[in-house]
XYZ file of C-alpha atoms in Angstrom:
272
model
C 15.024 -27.862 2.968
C 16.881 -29.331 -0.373
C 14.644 -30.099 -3.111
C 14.448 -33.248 -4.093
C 16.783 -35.496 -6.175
C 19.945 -33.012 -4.619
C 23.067 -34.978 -4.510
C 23.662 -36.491 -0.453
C 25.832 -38.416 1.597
C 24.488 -40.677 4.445
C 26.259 -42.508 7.012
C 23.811 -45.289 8.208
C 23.376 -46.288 12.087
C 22.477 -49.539 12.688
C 23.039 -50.493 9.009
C 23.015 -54.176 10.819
C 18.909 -54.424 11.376
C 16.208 -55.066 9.547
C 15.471 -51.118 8.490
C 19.183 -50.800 8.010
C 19.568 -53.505 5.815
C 16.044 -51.652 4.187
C 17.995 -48.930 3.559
C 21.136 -50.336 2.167
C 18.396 -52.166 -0.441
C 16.335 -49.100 -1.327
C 19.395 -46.378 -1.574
C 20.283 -46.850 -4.788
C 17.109 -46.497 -6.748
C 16.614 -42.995 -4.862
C 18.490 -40.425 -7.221
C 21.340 -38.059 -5.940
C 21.514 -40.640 -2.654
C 24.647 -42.471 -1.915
C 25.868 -44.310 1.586
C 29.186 -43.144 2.515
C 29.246 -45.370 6.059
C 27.106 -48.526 7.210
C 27.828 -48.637 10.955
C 26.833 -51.499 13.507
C 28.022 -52.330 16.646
C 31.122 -52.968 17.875
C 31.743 -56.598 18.134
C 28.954 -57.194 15.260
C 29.994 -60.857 13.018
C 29.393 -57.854 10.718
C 32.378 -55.800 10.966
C 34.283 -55.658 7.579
C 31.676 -57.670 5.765
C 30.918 -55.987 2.544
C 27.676 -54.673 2.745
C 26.635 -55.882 -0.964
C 27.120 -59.400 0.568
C 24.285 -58.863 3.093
C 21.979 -56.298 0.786
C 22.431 -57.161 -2.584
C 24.942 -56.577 -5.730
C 23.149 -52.824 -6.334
C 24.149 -51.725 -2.698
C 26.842 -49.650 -1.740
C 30.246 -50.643 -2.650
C 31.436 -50.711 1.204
C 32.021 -52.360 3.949
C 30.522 -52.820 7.678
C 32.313 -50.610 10.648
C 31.890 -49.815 14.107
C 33.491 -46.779 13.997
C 33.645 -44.130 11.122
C 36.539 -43.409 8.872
C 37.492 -39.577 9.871
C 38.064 -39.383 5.732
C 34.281 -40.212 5.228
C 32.602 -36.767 4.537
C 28.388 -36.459 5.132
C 25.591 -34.853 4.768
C 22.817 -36.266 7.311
C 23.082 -39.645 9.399
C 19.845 -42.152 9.328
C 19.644 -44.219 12.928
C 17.811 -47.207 12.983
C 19.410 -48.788 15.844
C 18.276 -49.065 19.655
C 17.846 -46.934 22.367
C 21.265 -47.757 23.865
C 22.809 -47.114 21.148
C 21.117 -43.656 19.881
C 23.268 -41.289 22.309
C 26.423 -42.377 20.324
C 24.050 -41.391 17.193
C 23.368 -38.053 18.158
C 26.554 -37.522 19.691
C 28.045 -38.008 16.042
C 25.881 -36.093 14.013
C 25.906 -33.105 16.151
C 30.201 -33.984 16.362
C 29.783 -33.537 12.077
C 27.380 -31.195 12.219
C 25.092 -33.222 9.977
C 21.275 -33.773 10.089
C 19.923 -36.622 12.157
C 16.922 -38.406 11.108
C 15.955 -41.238 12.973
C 13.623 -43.850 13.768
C 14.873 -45.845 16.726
C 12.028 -46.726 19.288
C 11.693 -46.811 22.751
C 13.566 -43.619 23.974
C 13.307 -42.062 27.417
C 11.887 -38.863 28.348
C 15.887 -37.619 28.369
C 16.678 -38.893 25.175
C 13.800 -36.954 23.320
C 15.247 -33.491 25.847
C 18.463 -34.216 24.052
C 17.050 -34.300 20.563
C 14.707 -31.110 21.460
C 18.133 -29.428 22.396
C 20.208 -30.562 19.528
C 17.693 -28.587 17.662
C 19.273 -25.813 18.182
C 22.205 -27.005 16.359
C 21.815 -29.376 13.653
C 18.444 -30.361 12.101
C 16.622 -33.160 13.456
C 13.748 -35.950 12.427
C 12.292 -38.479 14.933
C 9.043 -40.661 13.479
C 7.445 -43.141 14.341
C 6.694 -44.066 10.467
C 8.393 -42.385 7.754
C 5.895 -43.595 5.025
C 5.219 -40.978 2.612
C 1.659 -41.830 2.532
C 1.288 -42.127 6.782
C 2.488 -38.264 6.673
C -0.057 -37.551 4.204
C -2.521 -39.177 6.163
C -1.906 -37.765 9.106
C -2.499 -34.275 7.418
C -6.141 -35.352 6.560
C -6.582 -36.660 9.875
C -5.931 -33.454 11.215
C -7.986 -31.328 8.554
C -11.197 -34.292 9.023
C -11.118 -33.329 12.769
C -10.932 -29.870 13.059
C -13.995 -30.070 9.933
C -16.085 -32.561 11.777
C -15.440 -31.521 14.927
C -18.293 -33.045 16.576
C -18.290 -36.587 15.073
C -16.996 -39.731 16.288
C -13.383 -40.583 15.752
C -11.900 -44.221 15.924
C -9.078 -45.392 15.180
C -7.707 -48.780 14.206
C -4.890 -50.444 13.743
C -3.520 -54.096 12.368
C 0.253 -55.329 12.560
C 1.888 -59.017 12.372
C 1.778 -61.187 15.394
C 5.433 -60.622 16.718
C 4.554 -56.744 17.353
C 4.957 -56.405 20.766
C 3.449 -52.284 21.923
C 0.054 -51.311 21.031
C -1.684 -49.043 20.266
C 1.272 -49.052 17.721
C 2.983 -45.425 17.469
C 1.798 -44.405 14.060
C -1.954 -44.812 15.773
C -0.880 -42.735 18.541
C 0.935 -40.071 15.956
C -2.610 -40.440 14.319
C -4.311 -40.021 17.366
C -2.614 -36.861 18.057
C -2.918 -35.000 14.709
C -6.636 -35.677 15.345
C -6.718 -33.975 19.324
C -4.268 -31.118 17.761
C -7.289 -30.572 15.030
C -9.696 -30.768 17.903
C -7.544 -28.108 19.981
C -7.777 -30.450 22.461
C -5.212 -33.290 24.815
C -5.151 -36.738 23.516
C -4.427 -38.343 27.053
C -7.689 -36.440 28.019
C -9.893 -38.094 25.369
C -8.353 -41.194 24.465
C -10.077 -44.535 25.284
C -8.273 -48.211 24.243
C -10.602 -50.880 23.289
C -13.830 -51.520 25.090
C -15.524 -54.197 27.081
C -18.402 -54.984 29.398
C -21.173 -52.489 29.760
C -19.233 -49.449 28.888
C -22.700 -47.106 28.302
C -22.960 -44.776 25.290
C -20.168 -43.328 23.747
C -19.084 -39.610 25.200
C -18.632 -37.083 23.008
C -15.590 -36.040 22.131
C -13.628 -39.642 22.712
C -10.856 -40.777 20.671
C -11.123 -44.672 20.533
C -7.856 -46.529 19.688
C -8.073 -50.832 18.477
C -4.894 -52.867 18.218
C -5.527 -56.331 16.012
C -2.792 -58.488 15.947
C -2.589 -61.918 13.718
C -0.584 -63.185 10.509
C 2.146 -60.978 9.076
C 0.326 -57.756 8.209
C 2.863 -55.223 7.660
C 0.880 -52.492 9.043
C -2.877 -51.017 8.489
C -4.083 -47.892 9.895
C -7.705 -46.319 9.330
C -9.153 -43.319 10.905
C -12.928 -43.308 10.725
C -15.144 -40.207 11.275
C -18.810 -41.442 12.165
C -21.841 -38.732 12.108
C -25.551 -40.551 12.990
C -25.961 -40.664 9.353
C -22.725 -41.052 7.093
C -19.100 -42.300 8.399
C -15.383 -40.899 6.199
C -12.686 -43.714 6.484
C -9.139 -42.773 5.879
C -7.077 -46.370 5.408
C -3.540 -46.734 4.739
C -1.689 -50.084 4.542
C 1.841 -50.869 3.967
C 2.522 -53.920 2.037
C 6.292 -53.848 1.937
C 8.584 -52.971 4.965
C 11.074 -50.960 2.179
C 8.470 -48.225 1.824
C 9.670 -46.999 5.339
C 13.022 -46.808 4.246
C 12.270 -45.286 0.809
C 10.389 -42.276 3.215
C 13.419 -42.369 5.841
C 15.643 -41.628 2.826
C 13.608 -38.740 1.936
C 13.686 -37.327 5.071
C 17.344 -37.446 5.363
C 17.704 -36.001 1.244
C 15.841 -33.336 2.153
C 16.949 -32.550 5.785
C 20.235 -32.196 4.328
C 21.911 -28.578 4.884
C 18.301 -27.641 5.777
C 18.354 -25.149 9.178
C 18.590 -26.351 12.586
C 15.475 -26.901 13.995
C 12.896 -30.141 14.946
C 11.570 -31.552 11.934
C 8.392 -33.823 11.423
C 7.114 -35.619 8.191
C 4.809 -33.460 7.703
C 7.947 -30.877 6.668
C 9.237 -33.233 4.303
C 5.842 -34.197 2.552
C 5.668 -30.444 2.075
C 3.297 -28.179 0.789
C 0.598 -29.802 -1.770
C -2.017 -27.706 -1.730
């Protein structure tokens, strides 16, 4: 992987939505960074609007498209867009040979194939939550349960009232780096919220909550309980641009890195 603060390119798909529009925002106080395309859809009141008019006078002096400029040369494309529209994505970065980071939810079972396979010839990123800090935390999460093997593990999560899928997919990323630490399957231990007379607790059980209400951003603790002393590990996001700070990472570092399946956890690095 490049180190950081190397000199990229990024063409930006779904520049349109809210993490595009993140990204446009947080590009330019990243050094070495620059946006060579902001792509939206075709059709989008967008088109040929200069993107400083939407995200500010510090953005990138260009303007909206639904196609890119054959001229434009990149290093790695960042897709924030929508599950229709992330085969066109992939189809581009592995057409420019270029790394593909992305965060675009709700893909099918033969949209993740294709990014397994695509491996093989370009690097690739898909996260649920590119927060610098959520990687790191999901590397303690991991170390706490293969440690405490035999305690108690819950995990919790709070987002704004509008989110519509819980657990959300950072507690399930969570969830997993737990049952990986466990050596063990997270469909096979998992549990979502409780009611009625559930009995005692079985060992072994990985308990997800979902709490929605106000505008939280998001909140995510892991808690190890023994009969006698309990280790919470919290992180909360108060501002939506720390995503996009993390996604631009990603895509810094992913750049002219070998082709293979990347994961957060590659770009936090080692910090031992």
């Amino acid at each position: 992987m490049t180190t950081p603060n190397t000199p990229v390119t990024l063409i930006l798909h779904g520049a349109a939505g809210r993490m595009g529009q993140a990204l446009l925002r947080a590009a330019p106080a990243l050094r070495g960074v620059s946006i060579g395309a902001a792509l939206v859809r075709a059709g989008s009141d967008l088109v040929d609007t200069p993107v400083r008019r939407i995200a500010g006078p510090d953005a990138a002096d260009l303007d909206f498209q639904a196609a890119l400029d054959p001229d434009v040369r990149a290093d790695a494309l960042i897709d924030f867009s929508s599950a229709h529209a992330f085969d066109a994505a992939l189809a581009l970065a592995l057409d420019r040979r270029i790394a593909f980071v992305s965060g675009t939810t709700g893909l099918t079972d033969a949209q993740h194939a294709a990014l397994a396979h695509a491996a093989h010839a370009i690097p690739v990123l898909w996260a649920s939550n590119f927060s610098l800090g959520i990687a790191l935390m999901t590397r303690f999460a991991r170390m706490a349960a293969r440690a405490l093997g035999d305690w108690d593990c819950e995990i919790i999560e709070m987002h704004h009232r509008r989110k519509a899928d819980a657990p959300s997919g950072t507690a399930i990323t969570l969830g997993k780096a737990v049952a990986q630490g466990r050596s063990c399957a997270l469909d096979a231990q998992a549990v979502h919220g409780r009611q009625g007379l559930v009995g005692a607790r079985p060992p072994g059980q990985i308990g997800f909550h979902a709490v929605r209400g106000g505008d939280v951003v998001g909140e995510h603790t892991v808690m190890f309980a023994s009969e006698d002393e309990r280790i919470e590990l919290t992180h909360r996001a108060s501002d939506r641009d720390v995503f996009a700070r993390g996604a631009l990472v990603a895509a810094q570092r992913l750049a002219h890195a070998p082709p293979k399946s990347y994961a957060m956890d590659d770009v936090l690095g080692d910090c031992d």
